[in-house]
Short mmCIF file of C-alpha atoms in Angstrom, two decimals:
data_model
loop_
_atom_site.label_atom_id
_atom_site.label_comp_id
_atom_site.label_asym_id
_atom_site.label_seq_id
_atom_site.Cartn_x
_atom_site.Cartn_y
_atom_site.Cartn_z
CA MET A 1 65.64 -46.00 -79.78
CA ASN A 2 63.64 -42.89 -78.57
CA LYS A 3 65.42 -39.70 -77.94
CA ARG A 4 64.12 -37.18 -75.38
CA ILE A 5 64.07 -33.58 -76.48
CA LYS A 6 63.93 -30.50 -74.07
CA LEU A 7 62.36 -27.42 -75.55
CA ILE A 8 62.34 -23.94 -74.16
CA ILE A 9 59.18 -22.14 -75.18
CA GLU A 10 58.31 -18.45 -75.44
CA TYR A 11 54.72 -17.35 -75.72
CA ASP A 12 52.20 -14.56 -75.75
CA GLY A 13 49.45 -16.03 -73.79
CA SER A 14 46.80 -13.38 -74.88
CA ASN A 15 45.22 -15.51 -77.44
CA TYR A 16 45.24 -18.97 -75.64
CA CYS A 17 43.26 -20.79 -73.15
CA GLY A 18 46.30 -21.36 -71.15
CA TRP A 19 49.05 -23.93 -71.75
CA GLN A 20 47.43 -27.24 -71.20
CA ILE A 21 45.53 -29.10 -73.96
CA GLN A 22 41.68 -29.12 -73.61
CA PRO A 23 39.08 -30.22 -76.12
CA ASN A 24 37.74 -27.48 -78.33
CA GLN A 25 39.91 -24.97 -76.88
CA VAL A 26 43.05 -23.23 -78.45
CA THR A 27 45.99 -23.96 -76.22
CA VAL A 28 49.84 -23.50 -76.45
CA GLN A 29 50.39 -27.23 -75.87
CA GLY A 30 47.89 -27.87 -78.50
CA LYS A 31 49.63 -25.73 -81.06
CA ILE A 32 53.02 -27.19 -80.50
CA GLU A 33 51.65 -30.90 -80.79
CA GLU A 34 49.90 -29.79 -84.01
CA ALA A 35 53.22 -28.45 -85.30
CA LEU A 36 54.98 -31.66 -84.32
CA PHE A 37 52.35 -33.83 -86.12
CA LYS A 38 52.77 -31.65 -89.28
CA ILE A 39 56.48 -32.40 -89.16
CA THR A 40 56.68 -35.93 -88.13
CA GLN A 41 53.24 -37.36 -89.07
CA GLN A 42 53.33 -38.81 -85.41
CA LYS A 43 50.93 -38.05 -82.69
CA ILE A 44 53.67 -36.73 -80.15
CA LYS A 45 52.56 -35.70 -76.50
CA ILE A 46 54.61 -32.90 -75.01
CA HIS A 47 54.94 -32.58 -71.23
CA GLY A 48 55.26 -29.31 -69.72
CA SER A 49 56.88 -28.02 -66.51
CA GLY A 50 53.39 -26.99 -65.47
CA ARG A 51 50.29 -25.06 -66.62
CA THR A 52 49.91 -21.55 -67.19
CA ASP A 53 46.41 -19.98 -67.17
CA ALA A 54 44.61 -18.18 -70.09
CA GLY A 55 46.47 -14.86 -70.75
CA VAL A 56 49.68 -15.78 -68.83
CA HIS A 57 52.84 -15.31 -70.75
CA ALA A 58 56.14 -17.32 -70.73
CA LEU A 59 59.54 -16.39 -71.85
CA GLY A 60 61.00 -19.75 -70.56
CA GLN A 61 58.41 -22.45 -70.28
CA VAL A 62 60.15 -25.91 -70.50
CA ALA A 63 58.57 -29.16 -72.10
CA HIS A 64 59.83 -32.32 -73.18
CA PHE A 65 58.79 -34.98 -75.67
CA ASP A 66 59.99 -38.47 -76.94
CA ILE A 67 60.70 -39.09 -80.55
CA ASP A 68 62.35 -41.83 -82.91
CA PHE A 69 62.96 -39.19 -85.38
CA VAL A 70 66.52 -38.10 -85.46
CA LEU A 71 67.27 -34.30 -86.26
CA LEU A 72 69.78 -31.89 -84.90
CA PRO A 73 68.18 -29.76 -82.03
CA ILE A 74 68.38 -26.61 -84.16
CA LYS A 75 66.32 -28.15 -86.87
CA TYR A 76 63.62 -28.94 -84.48
CA THR A 77 63.39 -25.29 -83.46
CA ARG A 78 63.30 -24.12 -87.03
CA ALA A 79 61.02 -26.73 -88.18
CA ILE A 80 58.52 -26.42 -85.39
CA ASN A 81 58.60 -22.71 -85.53
CA THR A 82 57.73 -22.64 -89.16
CA CYS A 83 54.46 -24.60 -88.12
CA LEU A 84 53.63 -22.33 -85.06
CA PRO A 85 51.75 -19.18 -84.92
CA LYS A 86 53.78 -15.98 -84.57
CA ASP A 87 52.95 -15.60 -80.89
CA ILE A 88 54.49 -19.00 -79.76
CA SER A 89 58.30 -19.78 -80.48
CA ILE A 90 60.58 -22.61 -79.54
CA ARG A 91 63.67 -20.63 -78.61
CA HIS A 92 65.91 -23.63 -77.66
CA ALA A 93 65.78 -27.44 -78.17
CA GLU A 94 68.33 -30.02 -77.03
CA GLU A 95 68.57 -33.66 -76.70
CA VAL A 96 68.47 -34.85 -73.01
CA LYS A 97 68.87 -38.18 -71.33
CA SER A 98 65.81 -40.03 -70.36
CA ASP A 99 66.09 -39.07 -66.66
CA PHE A 100 65.08 -35.51 -67.44
CA HIS A 101 61.40 -34.71 -66.93
CA SER A 102 60.11 -31.15 -67.46
CA ARG A 103 57.96 -31.20 -64.43
CA TYR A 104 59.45 -33.72 -61.97
CA SER A 105 63.03 -32.69 -62.51
CA ALA A 106 62.35 -28.91 -61.88
CA THR A 107 63.97 -27.60 -58.85
CA GLY A 108 62.37 -24.00 -59.04
CA LYS A 109 60.85 -21.32 -61.28
CA ILE A 110 60.96 -17.73 -61.60
CA TYR A 111 57.75 -15.57 -62.40
CA THR A 112 57.58 -11.88 -62.87
CA TYR A 113 54.49 -9.70 -62.57
CA GLU A 114 54.27 -6.21 -64.33
CA ILE A 115 52.10 -3.28 -63.17
CA ASP A 116 51.58 -0.05 -64.99
CA ASN A 117 50.74 2.47 -62.20
CA ALA A 118 49.49 5.51 -64.09
CA LYS A 119 46.34 7.69 -64.37
CA ASN A 120 45.80 6.79 -68.02
CA ARG A 121 45.97 3.54 -69.67
CA PRO A 122 48.97 1.91 -71.39
CA ALA A 123 49.05 1.11 -75.08
CA ILE A 124 52.09 -0.87 -76.10
CA ASP A 125 52.15 -3.28 -73.38
CA ARG A 126 48.40 -3.45 -72.80
CA HIS A 127 48.52 -7.16 -72.99
CA LYS A 128 51.39 -7.49 -70.51
CA VAL A 129 50.62 -5.30 -67.65
CA TRP A 130 47.99 -4.76 -64.88
CA TRP A 131 46.96 -1.13 -65.21
CA LEU A 132 46.38 0.42 -61.74
CA THR A 133 45.46 3.97 -61.21
CA ASP A 134 45.66 4.24 -57.37
CA GLU A 135 48.71 5.89 -56.00
CA ILE A 136 50.84 2.86 -54.79
CA ASP A 137 53.39 3.35 -52.09
CA PHE A 138 56.36 1.41 -53.22
CA GLU A 139 57.66 0.90 -49.74
CA ILE A 140 54.54 -0.94 -48.61
CA LEU A 141 55.13 -3.37 -51.67
CA LYS A 142 58.50 -4.05 -50.49
CA LYS A 143 57.46 -4.60 -46.85
CA ALA A 144 54.49 -6.91 -47.88
CA ALA A 145 56.88 -8.86 -50.17
CA GLU A 146 59.23 -9.72 -47.13
CA TYR A 147 56.39 -11.69 -45.42
CA ILE A 148 56.03 -13.79 -48.54
CA LYS A 149 59.55 -15.02 -48.45
CA GLY A 150 60.65 -18.25 -46.79
CA MET A 151 58.92 -21.72 -46.20
CA HIS A 152 55.21 -21.41 -45.99
CA ASP A 153 52.02 -23.30 -46.42
CA PHE A 154 50.50 -21.42 -49.25
CA THR A 155 46.98 -22.90 -49.06
CA SER A 156 45.56 -19.34 -48.61
CA PHE A 157 47.35 -18.31 -51.85
CA THR A 158 45.76 -20.87 -54.12
CA ASP A 159 42.60 -21.73 -55.81
CA GLY A 160 40.81 -24.95 -55.88
CA GLU A 161 43.64 -27.17 -54.29
CA LYS A 162 42.74 -29.71 -51.77
CA LYS A 163 43.55 -28.77 -48.36
CA ASP A 164 45.03 -32.16 -47.47
CA LYS A 165 47.75 -31.88 -50.18
CA ASN A 166 51.08 -30.75 -49.38
CA ASN A 167 50.91 -26.97 -50.11
CA ILE A 168 54.32 -26.09 -48.39
CA ARG A 169 56.59 -24.16 -50.69
CA ILE A 170 59.68 -22.19 -50.32
CA VAL A 171 59.98 -18.68 -51.74
CA ARG A 172 63.62 -17.64 -52.14
CA THR A 173 63.14 -14.20 -53.99
CA ALA A 174 60.14 -11.77 -53.60
CA GLU A 175 61.22 -8.52 -54.89
CA TRP A 176 59.62 -5.38 -56.27
CA ARG A 177 61.41 -2.98 -58.55
CA GLN A 178 60.19 0.34 -59.78
CA GLN A 179 61.02 2.11 -63.23
CA GLY A 180 59.07 5.19 -64.13
CA ASN A 181 55.50 4.30 -63.71
CA LYS A 182 56.15 0.57 -63.94
CA LEU A 183 56.23 -1.77 -60.94
CA PHE A 184 58.04 -5.20 -61.54
CA PHE A 185 57.59 -8.06 -59.08
CA THR A 186 59.97 -11.08 -59.20
CA ILE A 187 59.40 -14.31 -57.30
CA GLU A 188 61.50 -17.35 -57.13
CA GLY A 189 60.80 -20.52 -55.40
CA ASN A 190 61.04 -24.24 -55.58
CA GLY A 191 57.37 -24.63 -56.73
CA PHE A 192 54.23 -22.70 -57.12
CA LEU A 193 50.53 -23.70 -56.50
CA TYR A 194 47.64 -23.01 -58.90
CA LYS A 195 47.32 -19.18 -59.16
CA MET A 196 49.80 -18.73 -56.30
CA VAL A 197 51.78 -15.80 -57.76
CA ARG A 198 48.55 -14.09 -59.02
CA ILE A 199 47.00 -14.30 -55.40
CA ILE A 200 50.24 -13.04 -53.69
CA VAL A 201 50.35 -9.93 -55.99
CA GLY A 202 46.54 -9.27 -55.66
CA THR A 203 47.01 -9.52 -51.85
CA ILE A 204 50.00 -7.21 -51.81
CA ILE A 205 48.12 -4.66 -53.90
CA ASP A 206 45.07 -4.97 -51.67
CA ILE A 207 47.70 -4.11 -48.77
CA ALA A 208 48.92 -1.25 -50.73
CA ARG A 209 45.36 0.14 -51.29
CA GLY A 210 44.65 -0.09 -47.52
CA ASN A 211 42.10 -2.89 -47.85
CA ILE A 212 44.10 -5.41 -45.95
CA PRO A 213 46.29 -4.47 -42.90
CA ILE A 214 49.95 -5.86 -43.62
CA GLN A 215 50.29 -7.07 -40.14
CA THR A 216 47.59 -9.65 -40.96
CA LEU A 217 49.78 -11.54 -43.39
CA PRO A 218 51.07 -14.15 -41.04
CA ASP A 219 47.36 -14.80 -39.87
CA ILE A 220 46.41 -15.17 -43.56
CA PHE A 221 48.98 -17.88 -43.92
CA LYS A 222 47.73 -19.46 -40.70
CA GLN A 223 44.06 -19.58 -41.78
CA LYS A 224 44.83 -22.04 -44.67
CA SER A 225 41.77 -20.59 -46.50
CA ARG A 226 41.55 -18.74 -49.90
CA ILE A 227 38.97 -16.35 -48.50
CA ALA A 228 41.68 -15.04 -46.05
CA ALA A 229 43.80 -13.76 -48.96
CA GLY A 230 43.16 -10.72 -51.26
CA GLN A 231 42.12 -10.62 -54.88
CA THR A 232 43.71 -12.54 -57.76
CA ALA A 233 45.64 -10.41 -59.87
CA PRO A 234 44.70 -10.47 -63.65
CA ALA A 235 46.51 -13.10 -65.76
CA LYS A 236 47.92 -10.67 -68.30
CA GLY A 237 50.59 -9.21 -66.04
CA LEU A 238 52.16 -12.69 -65.20
CA CYS A 239 55.17 -14.24 -67.04
CA LEU A 240 56.81 -17.44 -66.50
CA GLN A 241 60.59 -16.44 -66.88
CA LYS A 242 62.54 -19.49 -66.22
CA VAL A 243 62.30 -23.09 -64.90
CA PHE A 244 65.42 -24.54 -63.05
CA TYR A 245 66.69 -27.94 -63.14
CA ASP A 246 69.62 -29.72 -61.51
CA ILE A 247 72.62 -29.43 -63.76
CA ASN A 248 73.26 -33.18 -63.55
CA VAL A 249 69.82 -34.28 -64.70
CA GLY A 250 69.59 -35.21 -68.37
CA LYS A 251 73.12 -35.02 -69.04
CA MET B 1 39.37 32.49 -76.02
CA ASN B 2 41.04 29.42 -77.21
CA LYS B 3 43.05 27.16 -74.85
CA ARG B 4 46.13 25.07 -76.05
CA ILE B 5 46.30 21.73 -74.84
CA LYS B 6 49.63 19.52 -74.64
CA LEU B 7 49.26 15.72 -75.11
CA ILE B 8 51.76 12.99 -74.30
CA ILE B 9 50.77 10.10 -76.48
CA GLU B 10 51.63 6.27 -76.26
CA TYR B 11 50.99 4.11 -79.31
CA ASP B 12 51.84 0.64 -80.64
CA GLY B 13 52.54 1.48 -84.30
CA SER B 14 52.12 -1.91 -85.55
CA ASN B 15 48.64 -1.38 -87.13
CA TYR B 16 49.16 2.25 -88.34
CA CYS B 17 50.51 3.81 -91.42
CA GLY B 18 52.66 5.96 -89.20
CA TRP B 19 51.72 9.17 -87.24
CA GLN B 20 50.60 11.64 -89.96
CA ILE B 21 47.30 11.80 -91.38
CA GLN B 22 46.99 10.88 -94.99
CA PRO B 23 44.07 10.20 -97.22
CA ASN B 24 42.44 6.69 -97.06
CA GLN B 25 45.10 5.54 -94.61
CA VAL B 26 44.67 4.65 -91.03
CA THR B 27 47.21 6.69 -88.81
CA VAL B 28 47.71 7.69 -85.36
CA GLN B 29 46.98 11.42 -85.81
CA GLY B 30 43.75 10.50 -87.68
CA LYS B 31 42.51 8.33 -84.99
CA ILE B 32 43.10 11.14 -82.39
CA GLU B 33 41.44 13.76 -84.46
CA GLU B 34 38.49 11.32 -84.91
CA ALA B 35 38.13 10.93 -81.07
CA LEU B 36 38.28 14.65 -80.61
CA PHE B 37 35.69 15.03 -83.12
CA LYS B 38 33.46 12.59 -81.39
CA ILE B 39 33.77 14.34 -78.15
CA THR B 40 33.66 18.00 -79.25
CA GLN B 41 31.83 17.74 -82.53
CA GLN B 42 34.53 20.28 -83.75
CA LYS B 43 37.03 19.43 -86.34
CA ILE B 44 40.11 19.87 -84.47
CA LYS B 45 43.82 19.63 -85.99
CA ILE B 46 46.47 18.23 -83.80
CA HIS B 47 50.15 19.09 -84.23
CA GLY B 48 52.69 16.40 -83.56
CA SER B 49 56.35 16.82 -82.49
CA GLY B 50 57.37 14.98 -85.76
CA ARG B 51 56.22 12.09 -87.83
CA THR B 52 56.87 8.56 -87.01
CA ASP B 53 56.75 5.88 -89.87
CA ALA B 54 54.53 2.89 -90.13
CA GLY B 55 55.27 0.34 -87.51
CA VAL B 56 57.31 2.78 -85.28
CA HIS B 57 55.96 3.00 -81.69
CA ALA B 58 56.02 5.90 -79.09
CA LEU B 59 55.77 6.01 -75.41
CA GLY B 60 56.13 9.73 -75.38
CA GLN B 61 54.99 11.35 -78.58
CA VAL B 62 53.87 14.98 -77.92
CA ALA B 63 51.04 16.87 -79.57
CA HIS B 64 49.16 19.97 -79.17
CA PHE B 65 45.74 21.43 -80.32
CA ASP B 66 43.68 24.69 -79.75
CA ILE B 67 40.09 24.29 -78.37
CA ASP B 68 37.44 26.70 -77.03
CA PHE B 69 36.12 23.78 -74.91
CA VAL B 70 37.05 24.12 -71.43
CA LEU B 71 37.72 20.86 -69.60
CA LEU B 72 40.19 19.70 -66.91
CA PRO B 73 43.15 17.92 -68.42
CA ILE B 74 42.39 14.81 -66.75
CA LYS B 75 38.96 14.81 -68.36
CA TYR B 76 40.59 15.15 -71.84
CA THR B 77 42.63 12.10 -71.25
CA ARG B 78 39.76 9.97 -70.05
CA ALA B 79 37.31 11.28 -72.64
CA ILE B 80 39.72 10.93 -75.68
CA ASN B 81 41.08 7.52 -74.43
CA THR B 82 37.36 6.20 -74.36
CA CYS B 83 37.07 6.92 -78.04
CA LEU B 84 40.54 5.60 -79.18
CA PRO B 85 41.45 2.16 -80.12
CA LYS B 86 43.39 0.03 -77.40
CA ASP B 87 46.81 0.55 -79.03
CA ILE B 88 46.76 4.27 -78.69
CA SER B 89 46.58 6.16 -75.31
CA ILE B 90 46.82 9.77 -74.10
CA ARG B 91 49.01 9.32 -71.27
CA HIS B 92 48.94 12.93 -70.16
CA ALA B 93 47.33 16.27 -71.03
CA GLU B 94 47.85 19.75 -69.67
CA GLU B 95 46.89 23.31 -70.65
CA VAL B 96 49.87 25.16 -71.92
CA LYS B 97 50.40 28.73 -72.89
CA SER B 98 50.12 29.62 -76.73
CA ASP B 99 53.97 29.99 -77.05
CA PHE B 100 54.16 26.18 -76.73
CA HIS B 101 54.48 24.44 -80.17
CA SER B 102 54.91 20.62 -79.94
CA ARG B 103 57.38 20.79 -82.96
CA TYR B 104 58.92 24.14 -82.87
CA SER B 105 59.55 24.22 -79.16
CA ALA B 106 61.12 20.89 -78.94
CA THR B 107 64.78 20.96 -77.92
CA GLY B 108 65.51 17.21 -78.28
CA LYS B 109 64.06 13.64 -78.55
CA ILE B 110 65.08 10.34 -77.12
CA TYR B 111 64.56 7.34 -79.29
CA THR B 112 65.28 3.58 -78.34
CA TYR B 113 65.85 0.72 -80.74
CA GLU B 114 65.55 -2.95 -79.73
CA ILE B 115 67.14 -6.09 -81.18
CA ASP B 116 66.56 -9.67 -80.15
CA ASN B 117 69.66 -11.31 -81.02
CA ALA B 118 69.07 -15.19 -80.84
CA LYS B 119 68.87 -18.14 -83.06
CA ASN B 120 65.08 -18.58 -82.89
CA ARG B 121 62.50 -15.92 -83.29
CA PRO B 122 60.80 -13.89 -80.48
CA ALA B 123 57.21 -14.33 -79.55
CA ILE B 124 56.06 -11.83 -76.92
CA ASP B 125 57.86 -8.86 -78.31
CA ARG B 126 57.54 -9.84 -82.03
CA HIS B 127 56.08 -6.40 -82.97
CA LYS B 128 58.71 -4.50 -80.93
CA VAL B 129 62.09 -6.03 -81.85
CA TRP B 130 64.40 -6.40 -84.85
CA TRP B 131 65.28 -10.30 -84.76
CA LEU B 132 68.92 -10.89 -85.77
CA THR B 133 70.35 -14.40 -85.81
CA ASP B 134 74.11 -13.35 -86.47
CA GLU B 135 76.44 -13.34 -83.54
CA ILE B 136 76.81 -9.69 -82.79
CA ASP B 137 80.01 -8.55 -80.97
CA PHE B 138 78.58 -6.13 -78.30
CA GLU B 139 82.07 -4.23 -78.29
CA ILE B 140 81.82 -3.19 -81.93
CA LEU B 141 78.35 -1.82 -81.48
CA LYS B 142 79.62 0.34 -78.53
CA LYS B 143 82.69 1.54 -80.68
CA ALA B 144 80.53 2.40 -83.75
CA ALA B 145 78.06 4.33 -81.61
CA GLU B 146 80.94 6.53 -80.46
CA TYR B 147 81.52 7.85 -83.99
CA ILE B 148 77.75 8.76 -84.20
CA LYS B 149 78.04 11.08 -81.05
CA GLY B 150 78.63 14.90 -81.55
CA MET B 151 77.65 17.43 -84.14
CA HIS B 152 77.49 15.98 -87.80
CA ASP B 153 75.94 16.58 -90.96
CA PHE B 154 73.58 13.53 -91.20
CA THR B 155 72.74 13.72 -94.87
CA SER B 156 74.14 10.23 -95.40
CA PHE B 157 71.70 8.80 -92.76
CA THR B 158 68.52 10.09 -94.06
CA ASP B 159 66.24 9.20 -96.85
CA GLY B 160 64.64 11.62 -99.39
CA GLU B 161 65.96 14.88 -97.84
CA LYS B 162 67.25 17.63 -99.94
CA LYS B 163 70.95 18.14 -99.85
CA ASP B 164 70.72 21.69 -99.58
CA LYS B 165 68.68 21.56 -96.32
CA ASN B 166 70.55 22.01 -92.94
CA ASN B 167 71.03 18.40 -92.08
CA ILE B 168 73.30 19.21 -89.25
CA ARG B 169 72.25 17.66 -85.82
CA ILE B 170 73.76 17.19 -82.58
CA VAL B 171 73.73 13.66 -81.03
CA ARG B 172 74.40 13.89 -77.28
CA THR B 173 73.85 10.11 -76.28
CA ALA B 174 74.34 7.02 -78.44
CA GLU B 175 74.69 3.93 -76.23
CA TRP B 176 74.08 0.27 -76.46
CA ARG B 177 72.91 -1.89 -73.51
CA GLN B 178 72.87 -5.74 -73.38
CA GLN B 179 70.40 -7.74 -71.26
CA GLY B 180 70.34 -11.54 -71.97
CA ASN B 181 69.85 -11.91 -75.74
CA LYS B 182 68.39 -8.37 -76.02
CA LEU B 183 70.41 -5.39 -77.41
CA PHE B 184 69.05 -1.85 -76.52
CA PHE B 185 70.19 1.28 -78.49
CA THR B 186 69.55 4.65 -76.84
CA ILE B 187 69.98 7.97 -78.93
CA GLU B 188 69.41 11.37 -77.83
CA GLY B 189 69.85 14.46 -79.78
CA ASN B 190 68.47 17.95 -80.65
CA GLY B 191 66.67 16.64 -83.63
CA PHE B 192 66.44 13.77 -86.11
CA LEU B 193 66.18 13.56 -89.83
CA TYR B 194 63.68 11.29 -91.66
CA LYS B 195 64.68 7.53 -90.95
CA MET B 196 67.93 8.83 -89.32
CA VAL B 197 67.89 6.59 -86.43
CA ARG B 198 66.88 3.44 -88.37
CA ILE B 199 69.74 4.11 -90.87
CA ILE B 200 72.17 4.67 -88.00
CA VAL B 201 71.12 1.49 -86.44
CA GLY B 202 71.23 -0.41 -89.74
CA THR B 203 74.72 0.87 -90.64
CA ILE B 204 76.05 -0.08 -87.06
CA ILE B 205 74.67 -3.72 -87.54
CA ASP B 206 76.25 -3.74 -91.03
CA ILE B 207 79.58 -2.79 -89.47
CA ALA B 208 78.99 -5.63 -86.79
CA ARG B 209 78.25 -8.14 -89.47
CA GLY B 210 81.66 -7.07 -91.21
CA ASN B 211 79.95 -5.56 -94.23
CA ILE B 212 81.23 -1.99 -93.55
CA PRO B 213 84.65 -1.27 -91.90
CA ILE B 214 84.25 0.67 -88.71
CA GLN B 215 87.02 3.09 -89.71
CA THR B 216 85.00 4.17 -92.81
CA LEU B 217 82.34 5.87 -90.70
CA PRO B 218 83.98 9.50 -90.87
CA ASP B 219 84.01 9.05 -94.62
CA ILE B 220 80.39 8.05 -94.73
CA PHE B 221 79.54 11.24 -92.92
CA LYS B 222 81.66 13.20 -95.37
CA GLN B 223 80.11 11.77 -98.45
CA LYS B 224 76.68 13.28 -97.75
CA SER B 225 74.95 10.46 -99.68
CA ARG B 226 72.39 8.05 -98.48
CA ILE B 227 74.12 5.16 -100.52
CA ALA B 228 77.46 5.61 -98.44
CA ALA B 229 75.53 4.22 -95.25
CA GLY B 230 74.28 0.83 -94.63
CA GLN B 231 70.80 -0.57 -94.57
CA THR B 232 67.71 0.94 -92.93
CA ALA B 233 66.77 -1.09 -89.82
CA PRO B 234 63.12 -2.32 -89.51
CA ALA B 235 60.55 0.18 -88.21
CA LYS B 236 59.21 -2.02 -85.43
CA GLY B 237 62.35 -1.96 -83.29
CA LEU B 238 62.20 1.80 -83.01
CA CYS B 239 60.37 3.67 -80.31
CA LEU B 240 60.12 7.52 -79.70
CA GLN B 241 60.60 7.62 -75.83
CA LYS B 242 60.45 11.31 -74.98
CA VAL B 243 60.41 14.70 -76.38
CA PHE B 244 62.21 17.53 -74.48
CA TYR B 245 61.11 21.22 -74.21
CA ASP B 246 62.64 24.22 -72.55
CA ILE B 247 61.00 24.27 -69.01
CA ASN B 248 59.91 27.95 -69.43
CA VAL B 249 57.99 27.50 -72.69
CA GLY B 250 54.18 27.16 -72.30
CA LYS B 251 54.21 28.17 -68.82
#
């Protein structure tokens, strides 16, 4: 009988064309499926909790797969990691019941976005931050984030989604934190549309730069049009921190 | 008349044979001197606050140089950064008086050391952390750090220094902080001997692993011998955060 295995995956997205497998592209999903093939000699498809774009990182991406190969979970992590490049790692593996699905069982996600706000470019975290030289007023960031919280139709904050889809999502946390010249944005919600976090961050920065008046945010939501919102923040500042599941699912 | 310029430098030490210039080796100092040559067509020697080893990082290394070339400090940072690789950046430059010396005027330094304590390897921060799979008791780390604080002869905690040198240093802060599976060590003192922080961290980890009894720390100091202390922690976990100067020097 097949077993279902849940994986928690960390990756540095800098060198990948995103999570999802694509022909002739190097992807995170592709690398993990290659590693599973090396170990099992079976073509195993893994299912992620959602895509991440090229350059986006993850500390806690979740995926599952089914296998008839019985190993202890710790053996999966060690075996798979041996076959993976250094910028991808299986941080945790466990056997779950078949009612668990990495995408459909997810109840929420946390993303962070990191900005280095300084006159001169960063070096150590150059692949992990958006470098902004403008003087950013931290209070405006916090005020703008308040408008994002709650239940909204996020159609204006996504790229390439069909208008007739249900684009209503609930954002439970949208917080900025400052540490030295670093600005950290944390957003938690029940689900995220394609590029949603990057367009939210880009729009908030456009507000802080004085390009978009903060009072127009409710109107940006109402317009349900991508062109109403601001720029898309660069991929490299974004990190999928954690995916949440109902504690009873898969047990 | 020559001007003295103080630089604050950030670098990812992963790809360098340390700070100090050496024949036929790629070093951080060498890269900055090359960049200065490209800009000024002059052979300018820069003086760092101290060496860092191969693989060690810096957020706030300090260096100075003398130049007859008059530019605004912000122009130096921009011009030099254009000629530097992406993993080195001049974060700040300012003109200082000639009584300022990056090494001799320094009154203290802060280093941090980062450990990832998890069963499976890290991916994003793989160049910045020491990965330890052992179950580490956080309380023991804190207790051991208490022994390090204060004025001591650190001869046991250095490599290759002559015994007759003055190896007495004052450690004002030695603190561990835990966040998820990350362990952060912060140490601040009036000066550090060669490999001192890495041997302190390695010894504390040997204590946490049960290889060295914590009560023997005072005796390790007394022995004034490198073999009395524990292992040298890997370079990649170490980062020079900041160098302190008397506020009146260079003004």
